[in-house]
Coordinates of C-alpha atoms in Angstrom, one line a residue:
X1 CA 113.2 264.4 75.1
X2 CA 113.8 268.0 76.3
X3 CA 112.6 268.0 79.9
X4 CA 110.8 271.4 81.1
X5 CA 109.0 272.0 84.3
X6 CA 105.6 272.7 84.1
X7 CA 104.4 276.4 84.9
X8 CA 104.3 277.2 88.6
X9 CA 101.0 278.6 88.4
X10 CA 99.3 274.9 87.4
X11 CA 102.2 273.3 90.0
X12 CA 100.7 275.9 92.7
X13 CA 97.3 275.0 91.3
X14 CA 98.0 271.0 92.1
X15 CA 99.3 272.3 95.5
X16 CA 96.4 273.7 96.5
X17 CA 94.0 271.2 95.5
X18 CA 96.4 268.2 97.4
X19 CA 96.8 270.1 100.4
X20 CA 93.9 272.8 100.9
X21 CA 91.1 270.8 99.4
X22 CA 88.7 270.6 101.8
X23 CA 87.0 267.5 103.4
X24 CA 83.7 267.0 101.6
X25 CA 80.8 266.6 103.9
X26 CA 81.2 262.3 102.6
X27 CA 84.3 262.4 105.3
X28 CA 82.9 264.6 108.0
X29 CA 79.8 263.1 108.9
X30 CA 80.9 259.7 107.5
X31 CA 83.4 257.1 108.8
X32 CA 84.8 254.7 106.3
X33 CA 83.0 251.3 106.0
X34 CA 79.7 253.5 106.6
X35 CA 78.8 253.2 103.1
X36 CA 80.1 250.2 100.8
X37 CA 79.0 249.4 97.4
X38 CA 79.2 246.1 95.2
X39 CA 79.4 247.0 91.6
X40 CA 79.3 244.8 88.6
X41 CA 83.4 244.0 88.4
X42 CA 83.4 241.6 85.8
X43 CA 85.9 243.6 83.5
X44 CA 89.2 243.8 85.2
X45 CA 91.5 246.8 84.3
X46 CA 94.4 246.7 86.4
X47 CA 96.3 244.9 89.5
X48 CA 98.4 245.6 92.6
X49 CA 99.4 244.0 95.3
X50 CA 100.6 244.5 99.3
X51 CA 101.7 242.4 101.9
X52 CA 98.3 240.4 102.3
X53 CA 96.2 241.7 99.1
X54 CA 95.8 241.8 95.9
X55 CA 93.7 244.9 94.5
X56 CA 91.7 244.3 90.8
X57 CA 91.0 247.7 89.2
X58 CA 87.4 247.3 87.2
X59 CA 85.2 250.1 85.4
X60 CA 83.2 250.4 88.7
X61 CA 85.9 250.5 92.0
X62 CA 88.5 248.3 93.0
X63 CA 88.7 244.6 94.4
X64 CA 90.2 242.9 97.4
X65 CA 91.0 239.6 98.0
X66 CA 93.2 238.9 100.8
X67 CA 95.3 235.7 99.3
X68 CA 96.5 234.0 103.0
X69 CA 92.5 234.0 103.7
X70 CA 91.3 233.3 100.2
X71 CA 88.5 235.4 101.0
X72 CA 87.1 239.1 99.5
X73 CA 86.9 242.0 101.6
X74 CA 84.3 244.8 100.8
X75 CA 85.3 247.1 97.5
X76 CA 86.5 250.4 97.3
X77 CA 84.6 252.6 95.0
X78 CA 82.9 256.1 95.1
X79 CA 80.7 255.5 98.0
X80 CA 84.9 254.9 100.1
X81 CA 85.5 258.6 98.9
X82 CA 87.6 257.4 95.5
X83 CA 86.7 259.9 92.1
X84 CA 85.8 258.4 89.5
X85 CA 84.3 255.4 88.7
X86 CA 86.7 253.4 86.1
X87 CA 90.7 252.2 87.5
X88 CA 92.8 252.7 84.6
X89 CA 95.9 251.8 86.9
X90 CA 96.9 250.7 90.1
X91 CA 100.2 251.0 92.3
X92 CA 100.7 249.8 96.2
X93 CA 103.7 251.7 97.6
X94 CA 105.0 249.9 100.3
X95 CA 107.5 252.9 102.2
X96 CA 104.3 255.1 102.8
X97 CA 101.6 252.2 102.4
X98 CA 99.1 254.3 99.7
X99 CA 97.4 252.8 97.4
X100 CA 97.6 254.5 94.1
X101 CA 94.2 254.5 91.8
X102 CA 93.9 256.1 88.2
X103 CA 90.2 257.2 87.6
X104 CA 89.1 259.1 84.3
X105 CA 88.5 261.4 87.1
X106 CA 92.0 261.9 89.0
X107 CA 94.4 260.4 90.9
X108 CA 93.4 258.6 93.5
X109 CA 95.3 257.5 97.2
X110 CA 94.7 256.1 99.9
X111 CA 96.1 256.9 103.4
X112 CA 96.3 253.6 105.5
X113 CA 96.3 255.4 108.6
X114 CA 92.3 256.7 108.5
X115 CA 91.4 254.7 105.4
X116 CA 90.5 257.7 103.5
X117 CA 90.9 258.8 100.2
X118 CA 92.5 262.1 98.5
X119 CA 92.6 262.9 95.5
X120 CA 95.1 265.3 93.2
X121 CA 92.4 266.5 90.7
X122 CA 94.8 268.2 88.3
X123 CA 96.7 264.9 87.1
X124 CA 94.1 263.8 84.4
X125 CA 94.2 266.8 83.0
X126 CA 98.4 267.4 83.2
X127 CA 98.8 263.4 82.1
X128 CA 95.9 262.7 80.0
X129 CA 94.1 259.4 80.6
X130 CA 96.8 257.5 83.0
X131 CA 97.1 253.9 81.4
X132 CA 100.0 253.3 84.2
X133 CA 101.5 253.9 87.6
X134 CA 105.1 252.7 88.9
X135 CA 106.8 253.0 92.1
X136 CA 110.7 254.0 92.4
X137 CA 113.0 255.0 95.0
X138 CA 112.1 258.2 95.7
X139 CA 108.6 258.7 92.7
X140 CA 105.6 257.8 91.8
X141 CA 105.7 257.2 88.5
X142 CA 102.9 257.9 85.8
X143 CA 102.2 256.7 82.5
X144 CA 99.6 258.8 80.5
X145 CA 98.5 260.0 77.1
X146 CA 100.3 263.2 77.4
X147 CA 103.6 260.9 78.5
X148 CA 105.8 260.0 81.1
X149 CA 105.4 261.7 84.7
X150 CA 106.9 261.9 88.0
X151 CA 105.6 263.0 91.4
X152 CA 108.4 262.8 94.8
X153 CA 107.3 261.3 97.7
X154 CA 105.8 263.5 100.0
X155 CA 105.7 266.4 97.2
X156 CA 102.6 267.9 95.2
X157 CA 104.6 268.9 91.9
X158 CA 103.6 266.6 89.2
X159 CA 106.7 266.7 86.7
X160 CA 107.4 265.8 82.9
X161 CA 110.1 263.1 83.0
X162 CA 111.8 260.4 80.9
X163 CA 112.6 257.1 80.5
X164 CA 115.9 256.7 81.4
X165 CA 115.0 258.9 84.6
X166 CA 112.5 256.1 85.7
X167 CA 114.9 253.4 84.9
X168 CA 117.8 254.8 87.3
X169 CA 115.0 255.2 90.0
X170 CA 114.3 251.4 89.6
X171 CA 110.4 252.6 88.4
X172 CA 108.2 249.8 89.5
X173 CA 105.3 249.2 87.3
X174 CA 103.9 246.4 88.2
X175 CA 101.4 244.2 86.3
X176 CA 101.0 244.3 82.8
X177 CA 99.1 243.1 80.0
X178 CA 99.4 239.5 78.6
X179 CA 101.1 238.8 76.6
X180 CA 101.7 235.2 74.8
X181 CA 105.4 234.8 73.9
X182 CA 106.7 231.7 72.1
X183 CA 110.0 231.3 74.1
X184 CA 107.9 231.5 77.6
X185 CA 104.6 230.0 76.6
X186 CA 102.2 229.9 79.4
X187 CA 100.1 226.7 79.7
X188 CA 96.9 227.0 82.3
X189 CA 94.5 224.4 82.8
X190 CA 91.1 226.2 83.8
X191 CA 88.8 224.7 86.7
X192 CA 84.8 224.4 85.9
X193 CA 85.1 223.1 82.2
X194 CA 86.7 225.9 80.8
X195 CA 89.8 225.9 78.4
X196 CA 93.1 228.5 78.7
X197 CA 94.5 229.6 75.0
X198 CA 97.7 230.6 75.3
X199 CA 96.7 233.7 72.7
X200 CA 95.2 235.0 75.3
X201 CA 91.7 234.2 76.5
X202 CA 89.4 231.8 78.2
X203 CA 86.9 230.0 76.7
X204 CA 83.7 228.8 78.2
X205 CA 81.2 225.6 77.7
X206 CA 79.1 227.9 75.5
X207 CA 82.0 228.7 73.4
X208 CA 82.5 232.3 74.6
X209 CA 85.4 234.0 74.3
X210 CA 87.1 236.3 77.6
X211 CA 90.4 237.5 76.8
X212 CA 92.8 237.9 79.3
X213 CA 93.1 241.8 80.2
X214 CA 95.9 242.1 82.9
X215 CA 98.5 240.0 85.3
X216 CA 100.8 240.2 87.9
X217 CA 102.6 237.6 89.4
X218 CA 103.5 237.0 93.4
X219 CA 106.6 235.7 95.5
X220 CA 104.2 232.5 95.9
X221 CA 104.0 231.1 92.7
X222 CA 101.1 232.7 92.1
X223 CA 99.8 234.7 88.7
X224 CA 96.9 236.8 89.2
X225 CA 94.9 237.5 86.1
X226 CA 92.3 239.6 85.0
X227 CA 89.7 239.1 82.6
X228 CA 87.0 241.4 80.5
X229 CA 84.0 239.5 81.3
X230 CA 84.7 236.6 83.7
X231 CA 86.5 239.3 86.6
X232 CA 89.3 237.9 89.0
X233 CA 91.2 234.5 88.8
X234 CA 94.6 232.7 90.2
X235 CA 96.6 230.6 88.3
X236 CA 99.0 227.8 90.6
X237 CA 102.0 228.2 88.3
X238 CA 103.7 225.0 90.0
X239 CA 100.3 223.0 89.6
X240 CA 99.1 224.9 86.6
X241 CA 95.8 225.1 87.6
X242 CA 93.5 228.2 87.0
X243 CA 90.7 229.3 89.5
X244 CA 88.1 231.9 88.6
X245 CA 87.3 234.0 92.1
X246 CA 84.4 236.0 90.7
X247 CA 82.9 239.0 92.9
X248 CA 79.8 241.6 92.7
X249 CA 76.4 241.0 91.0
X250 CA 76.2 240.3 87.5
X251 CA 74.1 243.3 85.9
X252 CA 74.6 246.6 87.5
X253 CA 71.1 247.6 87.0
X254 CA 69.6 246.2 90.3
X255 CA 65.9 245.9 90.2
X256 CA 64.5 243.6 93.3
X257 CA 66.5 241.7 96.3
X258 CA 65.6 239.0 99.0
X259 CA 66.8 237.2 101.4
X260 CA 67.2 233.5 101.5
X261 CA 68.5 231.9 104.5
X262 CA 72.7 233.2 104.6
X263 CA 72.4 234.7 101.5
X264 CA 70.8 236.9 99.0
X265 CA 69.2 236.9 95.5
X266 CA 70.1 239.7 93.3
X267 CA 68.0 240.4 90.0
X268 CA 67.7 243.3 87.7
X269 CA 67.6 244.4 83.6
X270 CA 70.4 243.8 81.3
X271 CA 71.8 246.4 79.2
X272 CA 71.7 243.7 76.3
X273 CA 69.7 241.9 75.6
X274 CA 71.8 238.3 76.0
X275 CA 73.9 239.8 78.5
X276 CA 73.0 239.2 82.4
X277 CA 72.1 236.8 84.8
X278 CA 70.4 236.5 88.0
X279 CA 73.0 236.9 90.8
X280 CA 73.3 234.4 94.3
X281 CA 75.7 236.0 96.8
X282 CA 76.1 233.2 99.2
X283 CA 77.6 235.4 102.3
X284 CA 78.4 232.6 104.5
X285 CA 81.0 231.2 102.0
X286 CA 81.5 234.3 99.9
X287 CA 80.8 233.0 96.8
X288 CA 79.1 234.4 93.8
X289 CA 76.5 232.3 91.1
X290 CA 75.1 233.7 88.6
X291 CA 72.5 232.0 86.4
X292 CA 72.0 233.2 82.8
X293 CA 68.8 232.3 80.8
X294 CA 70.0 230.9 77.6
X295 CA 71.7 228.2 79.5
X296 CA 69.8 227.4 82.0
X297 CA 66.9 225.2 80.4
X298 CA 63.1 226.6 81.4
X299 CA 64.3 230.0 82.2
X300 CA 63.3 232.0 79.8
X301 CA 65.1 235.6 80.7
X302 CA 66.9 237.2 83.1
X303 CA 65.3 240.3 83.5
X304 CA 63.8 240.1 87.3
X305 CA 61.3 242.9 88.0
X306 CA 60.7 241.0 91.7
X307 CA 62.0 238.4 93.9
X308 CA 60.3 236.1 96.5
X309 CA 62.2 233.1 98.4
X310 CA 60.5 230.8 99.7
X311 CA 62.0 227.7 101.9
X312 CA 62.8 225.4 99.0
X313 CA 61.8 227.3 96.1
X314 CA 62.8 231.2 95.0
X315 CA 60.0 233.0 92.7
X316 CA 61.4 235.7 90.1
X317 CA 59.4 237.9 88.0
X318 CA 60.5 238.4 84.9
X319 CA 59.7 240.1 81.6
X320 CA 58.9 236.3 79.9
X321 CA 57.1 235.1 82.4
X322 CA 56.9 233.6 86.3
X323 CA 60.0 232.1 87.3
X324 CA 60.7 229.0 89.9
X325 CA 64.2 228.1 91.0
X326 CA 63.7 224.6 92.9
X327 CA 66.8 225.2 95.6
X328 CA 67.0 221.3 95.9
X329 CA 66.6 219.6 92.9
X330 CA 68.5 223.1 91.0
X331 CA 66.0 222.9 88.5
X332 CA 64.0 225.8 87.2
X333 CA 60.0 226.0 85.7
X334 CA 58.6 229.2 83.8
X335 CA 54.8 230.1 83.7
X336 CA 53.7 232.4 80.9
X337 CA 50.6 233.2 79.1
X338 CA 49.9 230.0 77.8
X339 CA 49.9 228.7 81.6
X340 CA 47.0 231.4 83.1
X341 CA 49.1 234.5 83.4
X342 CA 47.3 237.7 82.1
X343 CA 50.6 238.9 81.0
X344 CA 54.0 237.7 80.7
X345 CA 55.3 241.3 81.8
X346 CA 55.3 240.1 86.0
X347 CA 56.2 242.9 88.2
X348 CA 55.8 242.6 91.5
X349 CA 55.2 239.3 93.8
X350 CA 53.8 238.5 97.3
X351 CA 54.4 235.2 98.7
X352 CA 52.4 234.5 101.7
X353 CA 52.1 231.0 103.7
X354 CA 49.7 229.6 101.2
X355 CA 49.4 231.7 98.3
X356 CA 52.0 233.3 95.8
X357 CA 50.5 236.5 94.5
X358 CA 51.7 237.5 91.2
X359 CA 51.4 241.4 89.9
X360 CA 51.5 241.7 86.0
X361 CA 51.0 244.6 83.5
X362 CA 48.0 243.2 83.0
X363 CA 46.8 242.1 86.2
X364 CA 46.6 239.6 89.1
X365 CA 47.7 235.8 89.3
X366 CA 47.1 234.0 92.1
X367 CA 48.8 230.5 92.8
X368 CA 48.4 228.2 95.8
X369 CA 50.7 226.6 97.3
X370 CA 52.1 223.8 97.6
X371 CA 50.3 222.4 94.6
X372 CA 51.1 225.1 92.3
X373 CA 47.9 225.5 90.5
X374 CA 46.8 229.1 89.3
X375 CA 44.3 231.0 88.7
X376 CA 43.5 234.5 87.3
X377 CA 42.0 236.9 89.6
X378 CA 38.9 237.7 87.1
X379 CA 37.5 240.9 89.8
X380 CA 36.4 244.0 86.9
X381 CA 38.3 246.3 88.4
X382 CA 41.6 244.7 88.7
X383 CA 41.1 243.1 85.0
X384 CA 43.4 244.6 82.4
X385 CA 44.9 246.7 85.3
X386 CA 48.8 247.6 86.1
X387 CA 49.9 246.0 89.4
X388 CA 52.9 248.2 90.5
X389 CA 53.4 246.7 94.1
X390 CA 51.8 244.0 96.4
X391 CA 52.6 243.1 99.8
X392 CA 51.0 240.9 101.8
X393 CA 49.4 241.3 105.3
X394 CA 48.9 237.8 107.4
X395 CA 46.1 236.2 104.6
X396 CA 45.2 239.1 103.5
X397 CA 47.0 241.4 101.0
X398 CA 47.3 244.8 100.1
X399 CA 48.0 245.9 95.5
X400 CA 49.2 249.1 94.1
X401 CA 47.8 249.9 90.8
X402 CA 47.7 252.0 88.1
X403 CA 44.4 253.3 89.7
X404 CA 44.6 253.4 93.1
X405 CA 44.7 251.0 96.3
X406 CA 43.0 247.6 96.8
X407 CA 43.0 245.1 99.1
X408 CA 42.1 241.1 98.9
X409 CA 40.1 240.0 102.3
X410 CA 40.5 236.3 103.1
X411 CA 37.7 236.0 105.3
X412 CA 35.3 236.9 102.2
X413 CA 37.7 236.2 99.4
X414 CA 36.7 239.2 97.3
X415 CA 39.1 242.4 96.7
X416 CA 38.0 246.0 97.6
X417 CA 39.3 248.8 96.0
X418 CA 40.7 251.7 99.0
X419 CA 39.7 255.1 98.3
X420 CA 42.7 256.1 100.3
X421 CA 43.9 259.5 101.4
X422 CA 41.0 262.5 100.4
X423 CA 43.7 265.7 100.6
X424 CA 45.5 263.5 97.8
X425 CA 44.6 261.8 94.1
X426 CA 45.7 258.3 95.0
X427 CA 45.5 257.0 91.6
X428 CA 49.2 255.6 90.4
X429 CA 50.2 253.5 93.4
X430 CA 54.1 252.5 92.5
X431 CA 54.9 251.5 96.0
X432 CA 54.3 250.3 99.4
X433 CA 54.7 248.9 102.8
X434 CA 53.1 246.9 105.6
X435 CA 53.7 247.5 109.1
X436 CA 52.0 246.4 112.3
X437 CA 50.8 249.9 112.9
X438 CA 50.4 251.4 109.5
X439 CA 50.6 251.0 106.1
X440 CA 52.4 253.5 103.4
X441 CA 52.2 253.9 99.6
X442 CA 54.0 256.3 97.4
X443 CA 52.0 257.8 94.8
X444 CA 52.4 260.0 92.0
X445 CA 50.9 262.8 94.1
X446 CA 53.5 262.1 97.2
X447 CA 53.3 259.5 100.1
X448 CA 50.0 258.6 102.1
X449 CA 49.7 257.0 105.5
X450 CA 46.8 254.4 106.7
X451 CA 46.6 254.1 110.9
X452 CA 45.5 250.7 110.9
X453 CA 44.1 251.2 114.3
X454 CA 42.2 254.7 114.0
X455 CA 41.5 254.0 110.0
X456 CA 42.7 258.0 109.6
X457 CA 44.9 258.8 106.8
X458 CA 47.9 261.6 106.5
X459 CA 49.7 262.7 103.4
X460 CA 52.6 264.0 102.9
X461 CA 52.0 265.9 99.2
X462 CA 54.7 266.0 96.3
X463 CA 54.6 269.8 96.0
X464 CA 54.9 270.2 100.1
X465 CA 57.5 267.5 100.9
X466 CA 59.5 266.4 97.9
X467 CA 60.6 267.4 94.6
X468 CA 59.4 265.2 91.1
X469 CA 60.6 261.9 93.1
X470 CA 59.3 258.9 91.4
X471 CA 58.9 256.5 94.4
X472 CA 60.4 253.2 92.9
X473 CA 60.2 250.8 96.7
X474 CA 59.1 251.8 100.3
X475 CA 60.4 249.8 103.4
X476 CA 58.7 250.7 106.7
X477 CA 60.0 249.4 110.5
X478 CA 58.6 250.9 113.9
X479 CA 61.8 253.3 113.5
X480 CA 61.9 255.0 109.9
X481 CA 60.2 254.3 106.8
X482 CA 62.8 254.0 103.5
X483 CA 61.8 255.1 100.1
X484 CA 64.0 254.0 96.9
X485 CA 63.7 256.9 94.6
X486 CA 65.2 258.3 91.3
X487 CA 66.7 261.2 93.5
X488 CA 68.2 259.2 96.1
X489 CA 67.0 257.6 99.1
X490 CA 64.4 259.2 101.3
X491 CA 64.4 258.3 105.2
X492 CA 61.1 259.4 107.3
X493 CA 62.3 259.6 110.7
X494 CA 59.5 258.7 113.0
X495 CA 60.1 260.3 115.9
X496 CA 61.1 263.4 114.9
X497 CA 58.7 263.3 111.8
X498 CA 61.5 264.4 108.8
X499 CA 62.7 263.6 106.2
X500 CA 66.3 262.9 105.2
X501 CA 67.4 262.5 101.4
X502 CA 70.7 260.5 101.0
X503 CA 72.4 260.7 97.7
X504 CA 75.7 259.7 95.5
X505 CA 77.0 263.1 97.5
X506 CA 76.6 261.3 100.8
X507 CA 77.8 257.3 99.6
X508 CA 75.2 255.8 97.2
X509 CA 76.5 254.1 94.3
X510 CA 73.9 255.5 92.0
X511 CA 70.6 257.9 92.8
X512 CA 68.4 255.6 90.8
X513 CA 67.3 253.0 93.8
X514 CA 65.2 250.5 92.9
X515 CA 65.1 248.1 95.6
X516 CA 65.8 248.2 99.7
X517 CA 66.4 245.7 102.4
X518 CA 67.1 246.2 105.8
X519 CA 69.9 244.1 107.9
X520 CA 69.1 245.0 111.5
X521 CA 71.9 248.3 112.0
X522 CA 72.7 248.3 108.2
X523 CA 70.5 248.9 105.0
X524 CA 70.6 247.6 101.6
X525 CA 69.9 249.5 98.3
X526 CA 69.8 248.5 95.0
X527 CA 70.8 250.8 92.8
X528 CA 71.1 251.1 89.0
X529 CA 75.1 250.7 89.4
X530 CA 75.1 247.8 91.9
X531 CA 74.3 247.2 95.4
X532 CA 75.2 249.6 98.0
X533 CA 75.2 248.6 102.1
X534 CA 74.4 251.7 104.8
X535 CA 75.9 251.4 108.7
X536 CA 72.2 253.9 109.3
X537 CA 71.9 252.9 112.9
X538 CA 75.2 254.2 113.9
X539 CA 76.0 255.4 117.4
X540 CA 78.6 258.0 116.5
X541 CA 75.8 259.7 113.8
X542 CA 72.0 261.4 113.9
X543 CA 71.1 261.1 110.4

């Protein structure tokens, strides 16, 4: 191949961009670790490895799993600074310590002495989609559509190059895909019922086929393997044992969260409509369950609208119907129509001491507790009504509707409907949130305020204050009140009585946040690409 340099002004072009590119606002107001995200990684796309981890490259961010530990640190993704969401290749130089990350955006590295990320913008379009990266000598080797690259360490010029060049710099490239071959056949014998075909692919109980996308072998007898659909696994070569390390939640559209004890539940919608699961992310241990409906005998789908834990049972709300997970006996039950429901369609769930409060399309379920027997809530107004949100509020507890506000009173057991704020139309109540103090609901119109103590309201109009946000969830503390939103994430500031927007700009995974939790100086948001975790109550920021 005739080798020709490319034109200096594209090679000044990449210059520029590598060296004079400035530091987006992501790196100056944030630290690295503020924001981290936990994408659906079940499709691995490409390994590396260092000293003490091996990296999985997925269509969402990377993993880490640190092998002496056999634990997962947190992902790398685009709320770390990386561009792009899907690793098409991965390299680990070990004389400058980067670690090398192919987007369908550019190329990606990483700087181990901040942590931060930089990109070189121009290689996707010089290389075409980059399939794989190498490490010689002196280069950093590239493997695109538009052929074989070089880049010199500690040099910006990207430059067409060939084979034999990359063979006399001892080129690197690391893992590759698998390959069956008869003289070296490799024979793996699956934990957790499932069989190894040396063809290529795992097979599960149900008879489903993952085939085997990438692997890379260590100095420990290890093989590490990815897979499209089943994520990360070892293989022991000297035992020949095959262990499945999955990571992240299992549908990327994340629709409700709780916590339960050291862990949390995870549920959301499926793209397909057989493919998803509801997600446990055990944090104590680190491991990841997922529980799918057609194999899980009385849970009837997947699709979770709203979570409620209780101490030995979990509640999910699902498109098919109320869902129980008994914790001890790991046994599910499904209510539906024929049971009492109004509608099969639950969306929202309040679970108080006695009662589980159950929000449908239709209208309200009620179910006491501990004898699990239910009744419909048969009040004219809330008959054949949309429950968007309920929360409760000691015995009492507050509803969301399609047409306004109401509230059940224990003391006389009757619901009342809450005219709420008068400078507002409080009819489409898709949020809110209970507080000591006050109590918030995002409406169509914007967000309205109750003082429980004075009984005043305040508003805070959509025209005024925000933009066309649909207000999916609303968290409230005595600090700052959280609103999920298909713009981003609003945060009210209390004492200084603003409003902050957050957005994929500043670290979320997605703008479409459906869900929030709050963990003391960090928040959680669910998002419709994963999970994503915010350090808000940091000491070195005033958000």
């Amino acid at each position: 191949m005739k080798r020709r340099i490319l034109p200096c002004m594209i090679l000044l072009t990449a210059m520029q961009i590598l060296v004079a590119q400035p530091l987006s606002d992501r790196q100056i107001h944030y630290r690295p670790g503020d924001w981290i995200s936990f994408p659906v990684t079940r499709f691995i796309t490409a390994i590396a490895l260092d000293h003490e981890t091996v990296y999985f490259g997925s269509g969402e961010g990377i993993l880490r799993y640190r092998y002496y530990e056999s634990r997962w640190d947190a992902p790398l993704t685009v709320s770390d600074g990386i561009e792009g969401h899907a690793v098409g290749a991965l390299a680990w130089d070990p004389a400058s310590g980067y670690l090398w990350a192919a987007t369908d955006r550019a190329l990606n590295y990483r700087v181990p002495a901040s942590d931060r990320w930089h990109q070189i913008l121009n290689a996707v379009p010089l290389c075409g989609e980059i399939r794989d990266l190498g490490v010689g000598v002196r280069h950093l080797w590239i493997r695109g559509t538009q052929g074989l690259f070089r880049m010199e360490r500690g040099d910006v010029l990207i430059r067409e190059a060939t084979p034999d060049e990359a063979e006399d710099d001892r080129a690197d490239w690391g893992d590759r895909p698998y390959r069956d071959t008869p003289e070296n056949p490799l024979l793996l014998f699956p934990e957790g019922g499932m069989l190894f075909f040396p063809e290529g692919y795992l097979q599960d109980t149900r008879l489903r086929k993952y085939p085997l996308s990438r692997i890379l072998p260590d100095d420990f007898s290890n093989l590490w393997i990815g897979t499209r659909g089943l994520g990360a696994a070892r293989a022991e070569l000297l035992t020949r044992t095959l262990t499945l390390i999955p990571h992240g939640p299992f549908m990327p559209d994340v629709r409700a969260m709780a916590w339960d004890g050291g862990g949390m539940w995870i549920g959301g919608v499926a793209s397909r409509e057989r493919e998803g699961g509801i997600t446990w992310w055990d944090m104590e241990s680190g491991d990841w369950v997922y529980f799918e409906a057609p194999f899980n005998a009385d849970l009837r789908s997947h699709d979770v609208a709203a979570i409620a834990a209780g101490d030995g049972a979990v509640w999910f709300g699902t498109r098919q119907g109320l869902s129980r997970y008994d914790k001890q006996k790991n046994a599910w039950r499904t209510w539906t129509v024929g049971d009492g429901l109004w509608s099969d369609a639950v969306t929202t769930l309040a679970l108080s001491e006695k009662t589980l409060w159950v929000g449908t399309s239709l209208g309200i379920n009620e179910i006491a507790l501990p004898g699990l027997t239910m009744r419909r809530v048969r009040e004219k107004p809330l008959v054949h009504r949309r429950i968007h949100f309920m929360e409760p509020d000691g015995d009492d507890v507050w509803a969301g509707t399609d047409e306004g506000i109401y509230r059940y009173m224990s003391r006389e057991k009757r619901w009342e409907y809450v005219p709420g704020y008068e400078g507002m139309l409080v009819r489409n109540v898709t949020a809110l949130s209970v507080t000591d103090s006050d109590i918030w609901f995002g409406t169509d119109d914007g967000v309205a305020v109750l003082d429980r103590k004075t009984g005043r309201w305040e508003g805070y109009p959509m025209d005024l204050f925000f933009d066309g946000d649909v207000f999916n969830v609303l968290l409230a503390d005595a600090e700052n009140v959280w609103a999920g939103t298909n713009r981003g994430v609003l945060k009210f500031k209390r004492a200084e009585n603003r409003w902050r927007r957050f957005t994929v700009a500043d670290g979320l995974l997605d703008d479409a946040v459906r869900w929030i939790l709050l963990e003391q100086n960090h928040v959680w948001f669910g998002t419709a690409r994963g999970l994503t975790r915010f350090y808000w109550n940091a000491p070195y920021r005033t958000d």
